[in-house]
Amino acid sequence: MAVLLMLRSQPGLRFLLAGLLLLLGRGSALSPQDDNSPFGSLWPLPQKLNIEAELYRLSPATFQIAHSPQSSASVGCSILDNAFRRYFYYIFGSSTERDQLLAAGGSGGGGNIAELSQLQVIITASDPECNQHPSVTTVETYEIDVTQPVAILKSENVWGALRGLETFSQLVYEDQYDTLLINKTQILDSPRFAHRGILLDTSRHYLPLKVILETLEAMSFNKFNVFHWHIVDDPSFPYQSASFPELSAQGAYHPVTHIYTLADVKMVIEYARERGIRVIPEFDTPGHTQSWKGIKNLLTPCYNGEKLSGTFGPINPSLNTTYEFLNQLFKEISMVFPDAYVHLGGDEVNFACWQSNPAITEFMQKQGFGSDYRKLESFYIQNLLDIVTSHMKGYMVWQEVFDNGVQIKPDTIVEVWMEKNMKAELSKVTLAGYTTILAAPWYLDYISYGQDWQKYHQVEPLHFNGTAAQKKLVIGGEACLWGEYVDATNLASRLWPRASAVGERLWSTEATTDTSDAYKRLTKHRCRMVRRGIPAEPLFVGHCDYEYRG
């Protein structure tokens, strides 16, 4: 009781105690049960950081996030202006929450504690890239120096600034008296891997636009920078093509309610851009195309003996009309999606229908393929790659395209997805000189009881036999959430915070392997995501400190 009275009567002392305990997750509280990381609730963990005991308070009435006079960006750089507003809200809450905070004494009633009045953002490059899209070569490095009275966030461009704003917001925390605090801190940070992706499947279950935008928001909280949009597949074709509207008219679950219009796609791309996220669409062929039935003679008719079976197989690679169609479709795709890459799939092609079709067999003989249907698949994919290249796009493919010996461009990105022999595959692909991303250990649609986030966190992408030059070709990875059992009702809870573990593995240093420390930080980070509107599932028993407050 005496200690409690002393803390109440000497507010400066309680602030110091809070700082020493480093309760850096907003919503944390002093509690005998608390077991806090020395890094608070930072997620993913920055590359280099120094957190000191000295404390500053923040007030919603006086604090500002602003462009520095030294910055090459200024008011009118909408990507930063919007981010400033967004992160002010994440730090202080809605206007109602801010009023409650001020009424509770969070306006600066901190005794002799100094106040932090501003976060100034400095962009150092002559071109801040305000009106550009992020790319595979985007620099995301940033520095933070939190000191009184003005904190500094410095970055070469807007993309690093976005990452720094997220980190700054994670440094702010609330003590048990509802005062917002931040410790004196220095951070120098950059991602370990350039490609940090989330794959969503919008074919097996249609995902409403709101859910996709919510996912992009959550991705920014975890410093992901690629949305791999597996937009179409066998079950449905929700992409409404301007050139071929019959594809969604006949292939979507519903031609009006379960489609993505070009306006929808544009909104996703812009929403992602404002959060430093690339959008890479995947139009997987020649397999996984049962929903492409809107195009006449595109799919291969299957035979049962000498008679048509009434079913269809992969895209028919023997017809000139196939490639005329693909040329028009990918011309449109290249114009709609601004990223330099498109994902072409190329996985899991079932040869049985091709084998049953006499016209395909005759074409095989004319081409000299014999009975090797991998050569037929390669013939198709090679033509598709030439088409995509003609529209000035690079491409990503699943590993089967490489495994089957298709001639691919030197800048092709090969995605390794088969967990069996994963390390041997990484060795082979990189030895051949191809840029690689890893998805194999991070298929989040596989559910197991318990804290499976730990096994995702413990993966080391570069643990395979290869030279330093080979390992440099691994530019990152993706957490994949396939949609057989996922729709709008359970996507967020399956994805977060399990994907957060992948995010830290791809951002932080190789030495960030302490699962116990990660649990402490991730528990608080999960609560922060919930507070920001993302219904992330709990890691284990416990509670978020702000739950059920009146």
XYZ file of C-alpha atoms in Angstrom:
550
model
C 0.000 0.000 0.000
C 2.846 2.389 0.862
C 4.466 1.804 -2.522
C 1.156 2.444 -4.273
C 0.633 5.696 -2.343
C 4.177 6.791 -3.153
C 3.571 6.137 -6.853
C 0.307 8.062 -6.777
C 1.864 11.003 -4.951
C 5.010 11.079 -7.096
C 3.875 10.730 -10.707
C 7.401 11.210 -12.058
C 8.503 8.101 -10.153
C 5.701 5.967 -11.535
C 6.585 7.084 -15.071
C 10.195 6.109 -14.484
C 9.151 2.720 -13.148
C 6.948 2.184 -16.177
C 9.847 3.035 -18.450
C 12.243 0.718 -16.697
C 9.747 -2.110 -17.129
C 9.524 -1.175 -20.822
C 5.835 -1.797 -21.174
C 5.924 -0.751 -24.798
C 2.622 -2.228 -25.974
C -0.271 0.183 -25.806
C -2.793 -1.529 -23.592
C -0.114 -2.999 -21.289
C -0.537 -2.602 -17.557
C 1.629 -3.053 -14.502
C 0.732 -6.466 -13.189
C 2.515 -9.140 -11.163
C 1.689 -11.575 -13.971
C 3.324 -9.461 -16.676
C 6.397 -11.004 -18.229
C 7.648 -8.372 -20.629
C 10.180 -8.498 -23.398
C 12.963 -5.890 -23.179
C 11.754 -4.905 -26.651
C 8.177 -4.276 -25.525
C 5.678 -4.987 -28.280
C 7.873 -4.249 -31.310
C 6.949 -6.552 -34.203
C 8.796 -7.396 -36.355
C 11.899 -6.744 -34.295
C 14.038 -3.963 -35.825
C 17.545 -4.786 -36.992
C 19.288 -2.395 -34.588
C 17.698 -0.605 -31.653
C 18.552 1.009 -28.350
C 15.781 1.709 -25.851
C 16.689 3.886 -22.858
C 14.926 4.437 -19.539
C 14.315 8.157 -20.151
C 10.617 8.806 -20.726
C 8.505 11.327 -22.625
C 4.753 11.766 -22.637
C 2.489 12.386 -25.626
C -0.731 14.360 -25.659
C -3.340 14.234 -28.427
C -3.916 17.932 -27.843
C -0.372 18.948 -28.769
C 1.444 16.109 -30.553
C 1.950 16.303 -34.325
C 3.344 14.112 -37.088
C 4.736 16.466 -39.706
C 7.104 16.921 -42.628
C 10.495 18.237 -41.587
C 11.694 21.463 -43.252
C 14.745 19.409 -44.282
C 12.626 16.836 -46.137
C 12.404 16.539 -49.927
C 8.746 15.618 -49.439
C 6.205 18.153 -48.269
C 2.495 18.710 -47.845
C 0.912 17.392 -51.007
C 2.764 14.077 -50.879
C -0.520 12.262 -50.354
C 0.995 8.903 -49.462
C 2.670 10.518 -46.426
C -0.104 12.978 -45.600
C -2.583 10.102 -45.421
C -0.148 7.996 -43.392
C 0.334 10.834 -40.886
C -3.421 10.973 -40.296
C -3.659 7.178 -40.104
C -0.918 6.805 -37.533
C -2.129 9.718 -35.432
C -5.365 7.757 -35.137
C -3.532 4.510 -34.302
C -1.597 6.250 -31.534
C -4.427 8.270 -29.994
C -7.619 6.539 -31.124
C -10.849 8.105 -32.350
C -11.918 11.593 -31.307
C -14.109 10.040 -28.594
C -11.182 7.999 -27.296
C -8.971 11.089 -27.390
C -11.527 13.051 -25.354
C -11.606 10.233 -22.800
C -7.815 10.178 -22.729
C -7.662 13.922 -22.095
C -10.336 13.686 -19.413
C -8.398 10.895 -17.701
C -5.293 13.026 -17.443
C -3.590 11.770 -20.563
C -3.300 15.358 -21.742
C 0.061 15.713 -20.120
C -0.536 15.352 -16.406
C 2.827 13.706 -15.953
C 4.452 15.791 -13.282
C 7.999 16.618 -14.284
C 8.056 14.222 -17.238
C 9.051 15.942 -20.495
C 6.622 16.117 -23.375
C 7.310 14.914 -26.921
C 5.645 17.480 -29.126
C 6.343 16.248 -32.637
C 7.558 13.487 -34.927
C 9.292 15.075 -37.908
C 9.687 12.959 -41.039
C 12.697 13.590 -43.267
C 12.893 12.157 -46.797
C 16.465 12.435 -48.040
C 16.251 11.444 -51.748
C 15.620 14.146 -54.329
C 12.691 12.046 -55.574
C 10.589 11.009 -52.561
C 8.576 8.636 -54.848
C 5.248 10.070 -53.670
C 3.442 9.186 -56.888
C 5.155 5.899 -57.681
C 4.402 2.251 -56.917
C 6.715 0.146 -54.781
C 8.831 -2.415 -56.631
C 11.086 -5.387 -55.982
C 14.030 -2.964 -55.685
C 12.301 -0.545 -53.302
C 14.465 0.655 -50.401
C 12.658 0.418 -47.037
C 15.465 1.492 -44.707
C 14.632 4.043 -42.012
C 16.080 5.594 -38.861
C 14.241 6.743 -35.745
C 15.630 8.993 -33.037
C 13.174 9.613 -30.225
C 14.379 12.467 -28.066
C 12.687 15.455 -26.513
C 11.108 17.679 -27.728
C 11.103 16.484 -31.376
C 11.540 12.913 -32.572
C 13.019 12.321 -36.028
C 12.112 9.665 -38.588
C 14.527 9.664 -41.509
C 14.220 7.637 -44.702
C 15.447 7.760 -48.262
C 11.892 7.629 -49.634
C 8.250 7.320 -48.639
C 8.400 3.510 -48.397
C 10.924 3.499 -45.581
C 8.944 6.267 -43.886
C 5.824 4.081 -43.893
C 7.731 1.290 -42.142
C 9.167 3.775 -39.659
C 5.742 5.202 -38.826
C 4.527 1.719 -37.936
C 7.528 1.182 -35.675
C 7.089 4.582 -34.007
C 3.438 3.794 -33.289
C 4.515 0.520 -31.657
C 6.908 2.396 -29.352
C 4.042 4.384 -27.806
C 2.382 2.735 -24.818
C -0.122 3.509 -22.113
C 0.539 3.285 -18.408
C -2.059 2.252 -15.851
C -3.094 5.882 -15.482
C -3.936 6.217 -19.211
C -0.969 8.453 -19.931
C 0.755 7.811 -23.250
C 4.500 7.343 -22.959
C 7.474 6.663 -25.166
C 11.056 5.875 -24.223
C 14.106 7.608 -25.574
C 14.987 5.313 -28.489
C 17.341 4.979 -31.440
C 16.550 2.590 -34.297
C 18.288 1.774 -37.573
C 16.169 -0.688 -39.494
C 15.725 -2.344 -42.862
C 14.250 -5.642 -44.049
C 16.402 -8.724 -44.348
C 14.449 -9.882 -47.425
C 12.999 -7.722 -50.199
C 9.938 -9.900 -50.937
C 7.614 -10.446 -47.967
C 4.281 -11.636 -49.242
C 0.804 -12.813 -48.322
C -1.126 -14.996 -50.787
C -4.910 -14.861 -50.690
C -7.106 -17.150 -52.781
C -10.270 -15.407 -54.017
C -11.495 -18.222 -56.254
C -12.375 -21.053 -53.871
C -14.309 -18.557 -51.771
C -15.016 -15.027 -52.953
C -13.551 -12.488 -50.547
C -15.450 -9.176 -50.355
C -13.455 -6.049 -51.111
C -13.702 -4.957 -47.476
C -11.903 -8.129 -46.338
C -9.077 -7.653 -48.862
C -8.570 -4.046 -47.759
C -8.596 -5.097 -44.098
C -5.913 -7.683 -44.911
C -3.767 -5.050 -46.610
C -4.070 -2.881 -43.505
C -2.976 -5.767 -41.298
C -0.112 -6.519 -43.674
C 1.206 -3.007 -43.123
C 1.137 -3.576 -39.343
C 3.471 -6.546 -39.920
C 5.642 -4.905 -42.620
C 4.616 -7.221 -45.453
C 5.103 -5.625 -48.862
C 3.595 -8.009 -51.457
C -0.036 -9.011 -51.927
C 0.038 -12.145 -54.091
C -3.529 -12.132 -55.397
C -4.456 -15.657 -56.504
C -7.477 -14.127 -58.090
C -8.862 -17.004 -60.229
C -8.728 -20.819 -60.143
C -10.874 -23.885 -60.952
C -13.885 -23.040 -58.738
C -14.557 -19.479 -59.931
C -13.346 -16.611 -62.113
C -14.247 -13.417 -60.216
C -11.997 -11.044 -62.210
C -14.242 -9.046 -64.564
C -12.207 -8.628 -67.720
C -12.953 -5.661 -69.961
C -11.781 -7.654 -72.990
C -13.548 -10.907 -72.109
C -16.506 -10.171 -69.788
C -17.849 -13.656 -70.537
C -15.116 -15.111 -68.321
C -16.681 -13.783 -65.107
C -20.210 -13.873 -66.536
C -19.947 -17.657 -66.837
C -17.111 -18.402 -64.409
C -17.879 -16.367 -61.270
C -20.098 -17.737 -58.517
C -22.438 -14.852 -59.353
C -21.874 -12.493 -62.300
C -22.807 -9.368 -60.313
C -22.217 -9.908 -56.594
C -19.146 -12.166 -56.699
C -16.829 -10.300 -59.052
C -14.024 -7.774 -58.903
C -14.652 -4.956 -61.333
C -11.787 -2.944 -62.763
C -12.738 -0.205 -60.291
C -12.443 -2.722 -57.436
C -9.033 -3.836 -58.645
C -7.889 -0.233 -58.965
C -9.016 0.428 -55.394
C -7.070 -2.575 -54.080
C -3.934 -1.480 -55.937
C -4.130 2.093 -54.644
C -4.971 1.035 -51.081
C -1.957 -1.282 -51.183
C 0.312 1.390 -52.687
C -0.500 3.789 -49.862
C 0.791 1.127 -47.475
C 3.912 0.288 -49.463
C 2.494 -2.988 -50.772
C 2.875 -4.360 -54.295
C -0.039 -6.244 -55.891
C 1.038 -9.243 -57.978
C -1.898 -11.004 -59.649
C -1.798 -14.710 -60.422
C -3.575 -16.116 -63.473
C -2.604 -19.769 -63.193
C -2.551 -21.818 -66.422
C -2.749 -24.261 -68.181
C -4.175 -26.187 -65.209
C -6.489 -24.767 -62.541
C -8.619 -23.288 -65.339
C -12.005 -25.061 -65.067
C -13.693 -21.690 -64.464
C -12.404 -20.328 -67.805
C -15.336 -21.968 -69.581
C -16.616 -18.661 -70.937
C -14.116 -18.823 -73.811
C -15.144 -21.238 -76.545
C -12.619 -23.976 -77.445
C -10.163 -22.820 -74.800
C -10.314 -25.871 -72.538
C -9.385 -29.355 -73.780
C -12.396 -31.701 -74.304
C -11.771 -34.978 -72.473
C -12.576 -38.369 -73.988
C -13.753 -41.633 -72.497
C -12.382 -44.094 -75.030
C -13.485 -42.809 -78.419
C -16.352 -40.694 -77.090
C -16.424 -37.259 -75.526
C -16.887 -37.532 -71.776
C -18.557 -34.130 -71.395
C -15.769 -32.889 -69.148
C -12.858 -30.572 -69.837
C -9.207 -30.549 -68.878
C -6.415 -27.932 -68.967
C -6.175 -25.206 -71.599
C -5.794 -26.659 -75.102
C -2.201 -25.949 -76.168
C -2.628 -27.166 -79.753
C -4.793 -24.330 -81.128
C -3.630 -20.964 -82.462
C -6.808 -19.407 -81.057
C -5.567 -20.244 -77.556
C -2.553 -17.984 -77.926
C -4.560 -15.228 -79.615
C -6.853 -15.199 -76.581
C -3.954 -15.274 -74.100
C -2.273 -12.389 -75.895
C -5.360 -10.208 -75.523
C -5.995 -11.219 -71.912
C -2.434 -10.615 -70.721
C -2.276 -7.363 -72.632
C -5.172 -6.210 -70.470
C -3.640 -7.636 -67.294
C -0.363 -5.833 -67.982
C -2.242 -2.538 -68.275
C -4.477 -3.046 -65.215
C -1.781 -4.209 -62.789
C 1.179 -1.793 -62.592
C 3.681 -4.124 -60.927
C 6.592 -5.298 -63.065
C 5.654 -8.931 -62.386
C 2.678 -11.192 -62.957
C 2.433 -14.700 -61.522
C 1.721 -17.303 -64.212
C 1.308 -20.360 -62.007
C 2.160 -23.428 -64.071
C 1.649 -25.944 -61.272
C -0.208 -29.236 -60.899
C -1.091 -29.843 -64.562
C -3.023 -33.108 -64.924
C -2.090 -34.766 -68.226
C -4.932 -37.350 -68.263
C -7.323 -35.258 -70.385
C -4.619 -34.327 -72.881
C -3.737 -38.021 -73.151
C -7.369 -38.928 -73.868
C -7.858 -36.395 -76.674
C -7.000 -37.676 -80.182
C -6.412 -34.179 -81.592
C -3.847 -33.522 -78.849
C -2.167 -36.866 -79.567
C -1.923 -35.981 -83.264
C -0.470 -32.555 -82.400
C 2.115 -34.223 -80.161
C 3.281 -36.425 -83.012
C 3.560 -33.486 -85.428
C 5.656 -31.565 -82.902
C 7.899 -34.550 -82.241
C 6.953 -34.721 -78.560
C 6.269 -38.457 -78.650
C 4.321 -39.335 -75.513
C 6.098 -36.928 -73.188
C 3.367 -34.575 -72.059
C 5.843 -32.490 -70.102
C 7.129 -31.340 -73.505
C 3.593 -30.314 -74.452
C 3.264 -28.392 -71.197
C 6.614 -26.738 -71.857
C 5.495 -25.820 -75.383
C 2.426 -24.077 -73.960
C 4.270 -22.287 -71.166
C 7.056 -21.135 -73.471
C 4.471 -19.512 -75.749
C 2.790 -17.892 -72.749
C 6.086 -16.564 -71.437
C 6.832 -15.015 -74.831
C 3.404 -13.356 -74.794
C 3.884 -11.914 -71.298
C 7.376 -10.715 -72.165
C 6.012 -8.944 -75.250
C 3.833 -6.883 -72.899
C 6.889 -5.753 -70.919
C 6.169 -7.866 -67.856
C 8.429 -10.080 -65.811
C 6.934 -13.218 -64.428
C 6.827 -15.477 -61.417
C 6.115 -19.213 -61.688
C 5.612 -22.144 -59.348
C 8.539 -24.554 -59.148
C 7.115 -27.153 -61.591
C 7.863 -24.829 -64.496
C 11.547 -24.958 -63.565
C 11.425 -28.663 -62.697
C 9.973 -29.553 -66.114
C 12.803 -27.833 -67.949
C 10.868 -24.949 -69.489
C 13.156 -22.277 -70.924
C 12.591 -19.245 -68.729
C 14.110 -15.770 -68.722
C 17.094 -15.073 -66.463
C 15.005 -12.663 -64.336
C 12.227 -15.201 -63.705
C 11.243 -15.590 -60.059
C 10.682 -19.240 -59.109
C 8.404 -19.897 -56.132
C 9.249 -23.054 -54.183
C 6.070 -24.471 -52.657
C 6.621 -28.203 -52.127
C 7.831 -28.816 -48.586
C 9.208 -32.269 -49.419
C 12.786 -31.856 -50.658
C 12.451 -28.090 -50.153
C 16.118 -27.527 -49.383
C 17.268 -29.567 -52.388
C 14.891 -27.554 -54.588
C 16.274 -24.253 -53.304
C 19.776 -25.516 -54.080
C 18.832 -26.546 -57.633
C 16.916 -23.386 -58.517
C 19.574 -21.017 -57.186
C 22.401 -23.066 -58.709
C 20.699 -22.489 -62.066
C 20.902 -18.754 -61.323
C 17.225 -17.986 -60.750
C 15.804 -15.586 -58.195
C 13.717 -17.524 -55.703
C 11.032 -17.018 -53.083
C 10.007 -19.598 -50.506
C 6.430 -20.567 -49.681
C 6.805 -24.268 -48.773
C 6.952 -24.023 -44.952
C 4.335 -21.286 -44.676
C 1.041 -22.759 -45.927
C -1.246 -21.250 -43.297
C -4.324 -23.131 -44.510
C -2.928 -26.167 -42.678
C -4.339 -25.972 -39.168
C -3.003 -27.774 -36.111
C -3.849 -27.553 -32.446
C -1.594 -25.308 -30.422
C 0.863 -22.560 -31.214
C 1.852 -23.417 -34.754
C 3.129 -19.849 -35.227
C 6.306 -21.058 -33.535
C 7.246 -23.447 -36.337
C 6.694 -20.651 -38.885
C 8.918 -18.359 -36.846
C 11.689 -20.950 -36.586
C 12.111 -21.469 -40.345
C 15.428 -20.247 -41.753
C 15.065 -19.660 -45.524
C 18.808 -19.844 -46.176
C 19.481 -23.184 -44.492
C 20.232 -25.140 -47.654
C 23.394 -26.265 -49.385
C 24.625 -23.437 -51.579
C 27.179 -20.705 -51.979
C 26.796 -17.175 -50.683
C 25.929 -16.129 -54.248
C 23.163 -18.742 -54.399
C 21.698 -17.642 -51.088
C 21.648 -14.044 -52.271
C 19.161 -15.162 -54.946
C 16.568 -16.021 -52.271
C 14.810 -12.668 -52.053
C 12.126 -13.653 -49.556
C 8.999 -15.671 -49.113
C 5.241 -15.781 -48.765
C 2.656 -16.926 -46.271
C -0.080 -18.638 -48.298
C -3.700 -18.881 -47.192
C -5.515 -21.095 -49.682
C -9.283 -20.827 -49.663
C -10.842 -24.289 -49.508
C -11.942 -23.696 -45.916
C -11.510 -19.927 -45.679
C -13.937 -17.115 -46.460
C -14.735 -13.707 -44.991
C -15.918 -15.246 -41.706
C -12.600 -16.775 -40.659
C -9.852 -15.305 -42.843
C -8.479 -12.796 -40.337
C -8.393 -15.239 -37.438
C -6.589 -17.877 -39.498
C -4.144 -15.409 -40.965
C -3.235 -13.329 -37.905
C -1.110 -13.531 -35.875
C 0.188 -16.742 -37.513
C 1.354 -14.769 -40.556
C 3.008 -12.268 -38.211
C 5.572 -14.961 -37.406
C 6.451 -15.180 -41.107
C 6.647 -11.397 -41.265
C 9.277 -11.278 -38.522
C 11.271 -14.109 -40.054
C 11.453 -12.218 -43.358
C 12.192 -8.816 -41.813
C 14.374 -9.299 -38.736
C 17.906 -10.619 -38.396
C 18.719 -14.308 -38.697
C 19.581 -14.219 -34.979
C 15.980 -13.319 -34.008
C 15.130 -16.844 -32.880
C 14.156 -16.518 -29.207
C 10.668 -18.036 -29.174
C 10.045 -17.036 -25.567
C 10.785 -13.383 -26.275
C 8.788 -13.571 -29.519
C 5.776 -14.882 -27.600
C 5.869 -11.919 -25.202
C 6.060 -9.411 -28.031
C 3.597 -11.177 -30.312
C 0.981 -11.442 -27.562
C 1.017 -7.643 -27.231
C 1.194 -7.138 -30.987
C -1.858 -9.362 -31.425
C -3.745 -7.233 -28.895
C -2.687 -4.123 -30.818
C -4.032 -5.605 -34.054
C -7.340 -6.415 -32.361
C -7.514 -2.876 -31.000
C -6.953 -1.603 -34.541
C -9.882 -3.663 -35.820
C -8.210 -6.901 -36.955
C -9.879 -9.939 -35.297
C -6.611 -11.849 -34.847
C -6.870 -15.061 -32.839
C -5.206 -15.354 -29.404
C -1.880 -17.116 -29.051
C -2.810 -18.825 -25.786
C -4.664 -18.152 -22.546
C -4.740 -14.590 -21.253
C -6.370 -11.294 -22.100
C -5.789 -7.897 -23.669
C -5.663 -5.226 -21.004
C -8.175 -2.922 -22.700
C -10.832 -5.630 -23.082
C -14.388 -4.793 -22.056
C -13.599 -1.357 -20.716
C -16.640 0.843 -20.474
